[in-house]
Amino acid sequence: PPPPPPPFFFNDTATTEIFSILFVGCVRCVYETVKLDLILSEIANPDEKICNEIKDLENDFIALNLLGLTQVNQNKYDLHAFDTSNQSWWIITIGTYSSSPFTEFSELIGDTLFFAYDDQVSGKELWAHKPSNGSTWQVADISPGGAGSEAPGDRLSHVVDDVLYFSASDGSYISIWAHNPSNGSTWRASNEVQPSCQSSSSNECGSVVVDDVIYFQGIENNTGSYDKELWAYNTQNNSAWLAADINPYSYQTSTGSGEPGKHFMVRIGNEIYFDATGTYNQPASNDVWGYSTVNKSAWLAYDVLPYTSSNVNSALPGRELAYAIGDKLYFDTSYSSNYDYQGLFVYDTSSQEGWK
């Protein structure tokens, strides 16, 4: 990577005391075999997560999204690089108040890092950075003139066969787009479905890839329906279809939406497990559901907190944690009214049994 430009980050004299004012809190960032501990000064909000993503780009080079707190750069995330071989830092892109790099998504293809960024000129668009030559550029102008309010990858992003698939808006509606780094082409991959789960502090918005097919929460485009269900997109033939209608939408009552993967979606073999809301307990919230990519069927896998007329709450499975180890799904629950339903749970997909 290129050497860090002097002075450290900014040329403004008000930011000379970098190490005393730039970072907040204490966080450990881990990505595969690259580990970096940041033990930093606590000067503002100790709960602020200053490292959103960390990617192993080339050898010892990694890119991080750090929150800068300076007189000229307050409460914004900037994209920085860190070389573990010589402990040097340098800035890649400067964040803005409306959008920050890595906030929506980041994906690595070869030695190129792709991310969403708003440079305050083109609006929220797809950008890339290549550490081998230190170049950073806007990949495509999907929403000309910055008309789109949706950042690329905010609802969906996956790399399949070295092609980046992501959600984006061209200013009219949100759909699945694709970018092939080998030839630099960017195109709308499908306009049949709109990825509907938007990431937030309470929504992780899970999606998975099984045999070149992306499974995610979506809404059929151009129908007026608000039914958020499990959709599939085949990256080989560009077809999209409704995989499972877990909680069918009713036009008469304006209710119904399974919202699969709102908190998590995990693949175990040829099956997918996710949180969703079924019709039988509407308006109670979600439970653990399963979907077979072989026979195309969905089922209620584990009802952690059974629905009753007096209990319409949910244990919120997988809201903070959901991982597959072997054929077992481990996930957290949160239900303060009864600690029997709060903690770490496991569901054995082989025996179809679950326990705390």
JSON list of N, CA, C and O in Angstrom, two decimals, residues 85-129:
[
{"chain": "A", "resi": 85, "resn": "SER", "atom": "N", "xyz": [2.15, -4.62, 9.10]},
{"chain": "A", "resi": 85, "resn": "SER", "atom": "CA", "xyz": [3.59, -4.89, 9.02]},
{"chain": "A", "resi": 85, "resn": "SER", "atom": "C", "xyz": [4.43, -3.74, 9.57]},
{"chain": "A", "resi": 85, "resn": "SER", "atom": "O", "xyz": [5.48, -3.95, 10.14]},
{"chain": "A", "resi": 86, "resn": "ASN", "atom": "N", "xyz": [3.93, -2.49, 9.37]},
{"chain": "A", "resi": 86, "resn": "ASN", "atom": "CA", "xyz": [4.70, -1.34, 9.87]},
{"chain": "A", "resi": 86, "resn": "ASN", "atom": "C", "xyz": [3.89, -0.43, 10.77]},
{"chain": "A", "resi": 86, "resn": "ASN", "atom": "O", "xyz": [4.34, 0.65, 11.13]},
{"chain": "A", "resi": 87, "resn": "GLN", "atom": "N", "xyz": [2.66, -0.87, 11.11]},
{"chain": "A", "resi": 87, "resn": "GLN", "atom": "CA", "xyz": [1.80, -0.14, 12.04]},
{"chain": "A", "resi": 87, "resn": "GLN", "atom": "C", "xyz": [1.44, 1.26, 11.53]},
{"chain": "A", "resi": 87, "resn": "GLN", "atom": "O", "xyz": [1.19, 2.17, 12.31]},
{"chain": "A", "resi": 88, "resn": "SER", "atom": "N", "xyz": [1.36, 1.44, 10.23]},
{"chain": "A", "resi": 88, "resn": "SER", "atom": "CA", "xyz": [1.04, 2.76, 9.68]},
{"chain": "A", "resi": 88, "resn": "SER", "atom": "C", "xyz": [-0.45, 2.87, 9.36]},
{"chain": "A", "resi": 88, "resn": "SER", "atom": "O", "xyz": [-1.10, 1.88, 9.05]},
{"chain": "A", "resi": 89, "resn": "TRP", "atom": "N", "xyz": [-0.98, 4.08, 9.46]},
{"chain": "A", "resi": 89, "resn": "TRP", "atom": "CA", "xyz": [-2.37, 4.36, 9.16]},
{"chain": "A", "resi": 89, "resn": "TRP", "atom": "C", "xyz": [-2.46, 5.42, 8.07]},
{"chain": "A", "resi": 89, "resn": "TRP", "atom": "O", "xyz": [-1.59, 6.28, 7.96]},
{"chain": "A", "resi": 90, "resn": "TRP", "atom": "N", "xyz": [-3.53, 5.40, 7.28]},
{"chain": "A", "resi": 90, "resn": "TRP", "atom": "CA", "xyz": [-3.81, 6.51, 6.38]},
{"chain": "A", "resi": 90, "resn": "TRP", "atom": "C", "xyz": [-5.28, 6.48, 5.98]},
{"chain": "A", "resi": 90, "resn": "TRP", "atom": "O", "xyz": [-5.96, 5.47, 6.09]},
{"chain": "A", "resi": 91, "resn": "ILE", "atom": "N", "xyz": [-5.77, 7.62, 5.56]},
{"chain": "A", "resi": 91, "resn": "ILE", "atom": "CA", "xyz": [-7.17, 7.76, 5.21]},
{"chain": "A", "resi": 91, "resn": "ILE", "atom": "C", "xyz": [-7.39, 7.40, 3.75]},
{"chain": "A", "resi": 91, "resn": "ILE", "atom": "O", "xyz": [-6.56, 7.68, 2.89]},
{"chain": "A", "resi": 92, "resn": "ILE", "atom": "N", "xyz": [-8.52, 6.71, 3.47]},
{"chain": "A", "resi": 92, "resn": "ILE", "atom": "CA", "xyz": [-8.88, 6.35, 2.10]},
{"chain": "A", "resi": 92, "resn": "ILE", "atom": "C", "xyz": [-9.98, 7.27, 1.59]},
{"chain": "A", "resi": 92, "resn": "ILE", "atom": "O", "xyz": [-9.87, 7.86, 0.53]},
{"chain": "A", "resi": 93, "resn": "THR", "atom": "N", "xyz": [-11.08, 7.36, 2.34]},
{"chain": "A", "resi": 93, "resn": "THR", "atom": "CA", "xyz": [-12.15, 8.29, 1.99]},
{"chain": "A", "resi": 93, "resn": "THR", "atom": "C", "xyz": [-12.61, 9.02, 3.24]},
{"chain": "A", "resi": 93, "resn": "THR", "atom": "O", "xyz": [-12.55, 8.49, 4.35]},
{"chain": "A", "resi": 94, "resn": "ILE", "atom": "N", "xyz": [-13.09, 10.23, 3.07]},
{"chain": "A", "resi": 94, "resn": "ILE", "atom": "CA", "xyz": [-13.59, 11.03, 4.17]},
{"chain": "A", "resi": 94, "resn": "ILE", "atom": "C", "xyz": [-15.10, 10.91, 4.21]},
{"chain": "A", "resi": 94, "resn": "ILE", "atom": "O", "xyz": [-15.78, 11.15, 3.21]},
{"chain": "A", "resi": 95, "resn": "GLY", "atom": "N", "xyz": [-15.64, 10.55, 5.36]},
{"chain": "A", "resi": 95, "resn": "GLY", "atom": "CA", "xyz": [-17.08, 10.39, 5.49]},
{"chain": "A", "resi": 95, "resn": "GLY", "atom": "C", "xyz": [-17.81, 11.72, 5.46]},
{"chain": "A", "resi": 95, "resn": "GLY", "atom": "O", "xyz": [-17.21, 12.79, 5.55]},
{"chain": "A", "resi": 96, "resn": "THR", "atom": "N", "xyz": [-19.13, 11.64, 5.33]},
{"chain": "A", "resi": 96, "resn": "THR", "atom": "CA", "xyz": [-19.97, 12.82, 5.34]},
{"chain": "A", "resi": 96, "resn": "THR", "atom": "C", "xyz": [-21.00, 12.65, 6.43]},
{"chain": "A", "resi": 96, "resn": "THR", "atom": "O", "xyz": [-21.13, 11.59, 7.03]},
{"chain": "A", "resi": 97, "resn": "TYR", "atom": "N", "xyz": [-21.76, 13.72, 6.68]},
{"chain": "A", "resi": 97, "resn": "TYR", "atom": "CA", "xyz": [-22.76, 13.63, 7.73]},
{"chain": "A", "resi": 97, "resn": "TYR", "atom": "C", "xyz": [-23.95, 12.78, 7.33]},
{"chain": "A", "resi": 97, "resn": "TYR", "atom": "O", "xyz": [-24.65, 12.24, 8.17]},
{"chain": "A", "resi": 98, "resn": "SER", "atom": "N", "xyz": [-24.19, 12.64, 6.02]},
{"chain": "A", "resi": 98, "resn": "SER", "atom": "CA", "xyz": [-25.35, 11.89, 5.56]},
{"chain": "A", "resi": 98, "resn": "SER", "atom": "C", "xyz": [-25.03, 10.43, 5.26]},
{"chain": "A", "resi": 98, "resn": "SER", "atom": "O", "xyz": [-25.90, 9.58, 5.27]},
{"chain": "A", "resi": 99, "resn": "SER", "atom": "N", "xyz": [-23.77, 10.13, 4.97]},
{"chain": "A", "resi": 99, "resn": "SER", "atom": "CA", "xyz": [-23.42, 8.77, 4.60]},
{"chain": "A", "resi": 99, "resn": "SER", "atom": "C", "xyz": [-21.95, 8.53, 4.90]},
{"chain": "A", "resi": 99, "resn": "SER", "atom": "O", "xyz": [-21.13, 9.43, 4.76]},
{"chain": "A", "resi": 100, "resn": "SER", "atom": "N", "xyz": [-21.62, 7.33, 5.31]},
{"chain": "A", "resi": 100, "resn": "SER", "atom": "CA", "xyz": [-20.25, 6.99, 5.63]},
{"chain": "A", "resi": 100, "resn": "SER", "atom": "C", "xyz": [-19.87, 5.69, 4.97]},
{"chain": "A", "resi": 100, "resn": "SER", "atom": "O", "xyz": [-20.70, 4.79, 4.82]},
{"chain": "A", "resi": 101, "resn": "PRO", "atom": "N", "xyz": [-18.63, 5.53, 4.51]},
{"chain": "A", "resi": 101, "resn": "PRO", "atom": "CA", "xyz": [-18.22, 4.29, 3.88]},
{"chain": "A", "resi": 101, "resn": "PRO", "atom": "C", "xyz": [-18.35, 3.11, 4.84]},
{"chain": "A", "resi": 101, "resn": "PRO", "atom": "O", "xyz": [-18.13, 3.24, 6.03]},
{"chain": "A", "resi": 102, "resn": "PHE", "atom": "N", "xyz": [-18.74, 1.96, 4.30]},
{"chain": "A", "resi": 102, "resn": "PHE", "atom": "CA", "xyz": [-18.90, 0.71, 5.07]},
{"chain": "A", "resi": 102, "resn": "PHE", "atom": "C", "xyz": [-20.19, 0.67, 5.88]},
{"chain": "A", "resi": 102, "resn": "PHE", "atom": "O", "xyz": [-20.53, -0.36, 6.43]},
{"chain": "A", "resi": 103, "resn": "THR", "atom": "N", "xyz": [-20.92, 1.78, 6.02]},
{"chain": "A", "resi": 103, "resn": "THR", "atom": "CA", "xyz": [-22.11, 1.77, 6.85]},
{"chain": "A", "resi": 103, "resn": "THR", "atom": "C", "xyz": [-23.13, 0.78, 6.32]},
{"chain": "A", "resi": 103, "resn": "THR", "atom": "O", "xyz": [-23.77, 0.05, 7.08]},
{"chain": "A", "resi": 104, "resn": "GLU", "atom": "N", "xyz": [-23.33, 0.74, 5.01]},
{"chain": "A", "resi": 104, "resn": "GLU", "atom": "CA", "xyz": [-24.33, -0.14, 4.42]},
{"chain": "A", "resi": 104, "resn": "GLU", "atom": "C", "xyz": [-23.78, -1.54, 4.15]},
{"chain": "A", "resi": 104, "resn": "GLU", "atom": "O", "xyz": [-24.40, -2.53, 4.48]},
{"chain": "A", "resi": 105, "resn": "PHE", "atom": "N", "xyz": [-22.61, -1.62, 3.51]},
{"chain": "A", "resi": 105, "resn": "PHE", "atom": "CA", "xyz": [-22.06, -2.94, 3.20]},
{"chain": "A", "resi": 105, "resn": "PHE", "atom": "C", "xyz": [-20.62, -2.79, 2.76]},
{"chain": "A", "resi": 105, "resn": "PHE", "atom": "O", "xyz": [-20.14, -1.70, 2.45]},
{"chain": "A", "resi": 106, "resn": "SER", "atom": "N", "xyz": [-19.90, -3.89, 2.73]},
{"chain": "A", "resi": 106, "resn": "SER", "atom": "CA", "xyz": [-18.58, -3.96, 2.14]},
{"chain": "A", "resi": 106, "resn": "SER", "atom": "C", "xyz": [-18.34, -5.40, 1.70]},
{"chain": "A", "resi": 106, "resn": "SER", "atom": "O", "xyz": [-18.67, -6.34, 2.41]},
{"chain": "A", "resi": 107, "resn": "GLU", "atom": "N", "xyz": [-17.82, -5.55, 0.49]},
{"chain": "A", "resi": 107, "resn": "GLU", "atom": "CA", "xyz": [-17.54, -6.88, -0.05]},
{"chain": "A", "resi": 107, "resn": "GLU", "atom": "C", "xyz": [-16.17, -6.86, -0.72]},
{"chain": "A", "resi": 107, "resn": "GLU", "atom": "O", "xyz": [-15.75, -5.85, -1.29]},
{"chain": "A", "resi": 108, "resn": "LEU", "atom": "N", "xyz": [-15.48, -7.98, -0.64]},
{"chain": "A", "resi": 108, "resn": "LEU", "atom": "CA", "xyz": [-14.15, -8.11, -1.20]},
{"chain": "A", "resi": 108, "resn": "LEU", "atom": "C", "xyz": [-14.17, -9.08, -2.38]},
{"chain": "A", "resi": 108, "resn": "LEU", "atom": "O", "xyz": [-14.66, -10.20, -2.26]},
{"chain": "A", "resi": 109, "resn": "ILE", "atom": "N", "xyz": [-13.68, -8.64, -3.53]},
{"chain": "A", "resi": 109, "resn": "ILE", "atom": "CA", "xyz": [-13.53, -9.49, -4.70]},
{"chain": "A", "resi": 109, "resn": "ILE", "atom": "C", "xyz": [-12.08, -9.36, -5.17]},
{"chain": "A", "resi": 109, "resn": "ILE", "atom": "O", "xyz": [-11.65, -8.28, -5.60]},
{"chain": "A", "resi": 110, "resn": "GLY", "atom": "N", "xyz": [-11.32, -10.45, -5.07]},
{"chain": "A", "resi": 110, "resn": "GLY", "atom": "CA", "xyz": [-9.89, -10.38, -5.38]},
{"chain": "A", "resi": 110, "resn": "GLY", "atom": "C", "xyz": [-9.20, -9.45, -4.40]},
{"chain": "A", "resi": 110, "resn": "GLY", "atom": "O", "xyz": [-9.29, -9.63, -3.19]},
{"chain": "A", "resi": 111, "resn": "ASP", "atom": "N", "xyz": [-8.51, -8.44, -4.92]},
{"chain": "A", "resi": 111, "resn": "ASP", "atom": "CA", "xyz": [-7.85, -7.48, -4.05]},
{"chain": "A", "resi": 111, "resn": "ASP", "atom": "C", "xyz": [-8.55, -6.13, -4.08]},
{"chain": "A", "resi": 111, "resn": "ASP", "atom": "O", "xyz": [-7.97, -5.10, -3.75]},
{"chain": "A", "resi": 112, "resn": "THR", "atom": "N", "xyz": [-9.85, -6.13, -4.46]},
{"chain": "A", "resi": 112, "resn": "THR", "atom": "CA", "xyz": [-10.60, -4.89, -4.55]},
{"chain": "A", "resi": 112, "resn": "THR", "atom": "C", "xyz": [-11.74, -4.88, -3.54]},
{"chain": "A", "resi": 112, "resn": "THR", "atom": "O", "xyz": [-12.51, -5.85, -3.46]},
{"chain": "A", "resi": 113, "resn": "LEU", "atom": "N", "xyz": [-11.83, -3.81, -2.79]},
{"chain": "A", "resi": 113, "resn": "LEU", "atom": "CA", "xyz": [-12.86, -3.65, -1.77]},
{"chain": "A", "resi": 113, "resn": "LEU", "atom": "C", "xyz": [-13.98, -2.78, -2.33]},
{"chain": "A", "resi": 113, "resn": "LEU", "atom": "O", "xyz": [-13.74, -1.68, -2.83]},
{"chain": "A", "resi": 114, "resn": "PHE", "atom": "N", "xyz": [-15.22, -3.28, -2.27]},
{"chain": "A", "resi": 114, "resn": "PHE", "atom": "CA", "xyz": [-16.39, -2.53, -2.76]},
{"chain": "A", "resi": 114, "resn": "PHE", "atom": "C", "xyz": [-17.22, -2.08, -1.57]},
{"chain": "A", "resi": 114, "resn": "PHE", "atom": "O", "xyz": [-17.42, -2.82, -0.60]},
{"chain": "A", "resi": 115, "resn": "PHE", "atom": "N", "xyz": [-17.73, -0.86, -1.64]},
{"chain": "A", "resi": 115, "resn": "PHE", "atom": "CA", "xyz": [-18.51, -0.31, -0.53]},
{"chain": "A", "resi": 115, "resn": "PHE", "atom": "C", "xyz": [-19.41, 0.81, -1.04]},
{"chain": "A", "resi": 115, "resn": "PHE", "atom": "O", "xyz": [-19.23, 1.34, -2.14]},
{"chain": "A", "resi": 116, "resn": "ALA", "atom": "N", "xyz": [-20.37, 1.20, -0.22]},
{"chain": "A", "resi": 116, "resn": "ALA", "atom": "CA", "xyz": [-21.26, 2.31, -0.55]},
{"chain": "A", "resi": 116, "resn": "ALA", "atom": "C", "xyz": [-20.68, 3.60, 0.03]},
{"chain": "A", "resi": 116, "resn": "ALA", "atom": "O", "xyz": [-20.14, 3.60, 1.13]},
{"chain": "A", "resi": 117, "resn": "TYR", "atom": "N", "xyz": [-20.83, 4.69, -0.72]},
{"chain": "A", "resi": 117, "resn": "TYR", "atom": "CA", "xyz": [-20.23, 5.95, -0.28]},
{"chain": "A", "resi": 117, "resn": "TYR", "atom": "C", "xyz": [-20.95, 7.12, -0.93]},
{"chain": "A", "resi": 117, "resn": "TYR", "atom": "O", "xyz": [-21.41, 7.02, -2.07]},
{"chain": "A", "resi": 118, "resn": "ASP", "atom": "N", "xyz": [-21.06, 8.21, -0.20]},
{"chain": "A", "resi": 118, "resn": "ASP", "atom": "CA", "xyz": [-21.64, 9.44, -0.70]},
{"chain": "A", "resi": 118, "resn": "ASP", "atom": "C", "xyz": [-20.55, 10.52, -0.68]},
{"chain": "A", "resi": 118, "resn": "ASP", "atom": "O", "xyz": [-20.12, 10.96, 0.38]},
{"chain": "A", "resi": 119, "resn": "ASP", "atom": "N", "xyz": [-20.10, 10.92, -1.87]},
{"chain": "A", "resi": 119, "resn": "ASP", "atom": "CA", "xyz": [-19.05, 11.93, -1.95]},
{"chain": "A", "resi": 119, "resn": "ASP", "atom": "C", "xyz": [-19.60, 13.34, -1.98]},
{"chain": "A", "resi": 119, "resn": "ASP", "atom": "O", "xyz": [-18.86, 14.30, -2.23]},
{"chain": "A", "resi": 120, "resn": "GLN", "atom": "N", "xyz": [-20.93, 13.49, -1.76]},
{"chain": "A", "resi": 120, "resn": "GLN", "atom": "CA", "xyz": [-21.62, 14.77, -1.77]},
{"chain": "A", "resi": 120, "resn": "GLN", "atom": "C", "xyz": [-21.70, 15.39, -3.16]},
{"chain": "A", "resi": 120, "resn": "GLN", "atom": "O", "xyz": [-22.04, 16.56, -3.32]},
{"chain": "A", "resi": 121, "resn": "VAL", "atom": "N", "xyz": [-21.37, 14.61, -4.19]},
{"chain": "A", "resi": 121, "resn": "VAL", "atom": "CA", "xyz": [-21.47, 15.08, -5.57]},
{"chain": "A", "resi": 121, "resn": "VAL", "atom": "C", "xyz": [-22.43, 14.18, -6.35]},
{"chain": "A", "resi": 121, "resn": "VAL", "atom": "O", "xyz": [-23.40, 14.65, -6.93]},
{"chain": "A", "resi": 122, "resn": "SER", "atom": "N", "xyz": [-22.15, 12.88, -6.35]},
{"chain": "A", "resi": 122, "resn": "SER", "atom": "CA", "xyz": [-22.97, 11.92, -7.10]},
{"chain": "A", "resi": 122, "resn": "SER", "atom": "C", "xyz": [-24.05, 11.28, -6.25]},
{"chain": "A", "resi": 122, "resn": "SER", "atom": "O", "xyz": [-24.87, 10.52, -6.78]},
{"chain": "A", "resi": 123, "resn": "GLY", "atom": "N", "xyz": [-24.05, 11.55, -4.94]},
{"chain": "A", "resi": 123, "resn": "GLY", "atom": "CA", "xyz": [-25.00, 10.90, -4.07]},
{"chain": "A", "resi": 123, "resn": "GLY", "atom": "C", "xyz": [-24.48, 9.54, -3.62]},
{"chain": "A", "resi": 123, "resn": "GLY", "atom": "O", "xyz": [-23.30, 9.23, -3.75]},
{"chain": "A", "resi": 124, "resn": "LYS", "atom": "N", "xyz": [-25.36, 8.71, -3.11]},
{"chain": "A", "resi": 124, "resn": "LYS", "atom": "CA", "xyz": [-24.98, 7.40, -2.59]},
{"chain": "A", "resi": 124, "resn": "LYS", "atom": "C", "xyz": [-24.80, 6.43, -3.75]},
{"chain": "A", "resi": 124, "resn": "LYS", "atom": "O", "xyz": [-25.77, 6.07, -4.43]},
{"chain": "A", "resi": 125, "resn": "GLU", "atom": "N", "xyz": [-23.57, 6.00, -3.96]},
{"chain": "A", "resi": 125, "resn": "GLU", "atom": "CA", "xyz": [-23.26, 5.14, -5.09]},
{"chain": "A", "resi": 125, "resn": "GLU", "atom": "C", "xyz": [-22.29, 4.03, -4.68]},
{"chain": "A", "resi": 125, "resn": "GLU", "atom": "O", "xyz": [-21.83, 3.98, -3.54]},
{"chain": "A", "resi": 126, "resn": "LEU", "atom": "N", "xyz": [-21.99, 3.15, -5.63]},
{"chain": "A", "resi": 126, "resn": "LEU", "atom": "CA", "xyz": [-21.06, 2.04, -5.42]},
{"chain": "A", "resi": 126, "resn": "LEU", "atom": "C", "xyz": [-19.64, 2.51, -5.70]},
{"chain": "A", "resi": 126, "resn": "LEU", "atom": "O", "xyz": [-19.37, 3.06, -6.78]},
{"chain": "A", "resi": 127, "resn": "TRP", "atom": "N", "xyz": [-18.74, 2.29, -4.73]},
{"chain": "A", "resi": 127, "resn": "TRP", "atom": "CA", "xyz": [-17.34, 2.70, -4.85]},
{"chain": "A", "resi": 127, "resn": "TRP", "atom": "C", "xyz": [-16.44, 1.49, -4.65]},
{"chain": "A", "resi": 127, "resn": "TRP", "atom": "O", "xyz": [-16.86, 0.44, -4.18]},
{"chain": "A", "resi": 128, "resn": "ALA", "atom": "N", "xyz": [-15.16, 1.66, -5.00]},
{"chain": "A", "resi": 128, "resn": "ALA", "atom": "CA", "xyz": [-14.19, 0.58, -4.85]},
{"chain": "A", "resi": 128, "resn": "ALA", "atom": "C", "xyz": [-12.83, 1.16, -4.47]},
{"chain": "A", "resi": 128, "resn": "ALA", "atom": "O", "xyz": [-12.53, 2.32, -4.77]},
{"chain": "A", "resi": 129, "resn": "HIS", "atom": "N", "xyz": [-12.03, 0.32, -3.83]},
{"chain": "A", "resi": 129, "resn": "HIS", "atom": "CA", "xyz": [-10.66, 0.70, -3.46]},
{"chain": "A", "resi": 129, "resn": "HIS", "atom": "C", "xyz": [-9.73, -0.48, -3.73]},
{"chain": "A", "resi": 129, "resn": "HIS", "atom": "O", "xyz": [-10.03, -1.61, -3.35]}
]
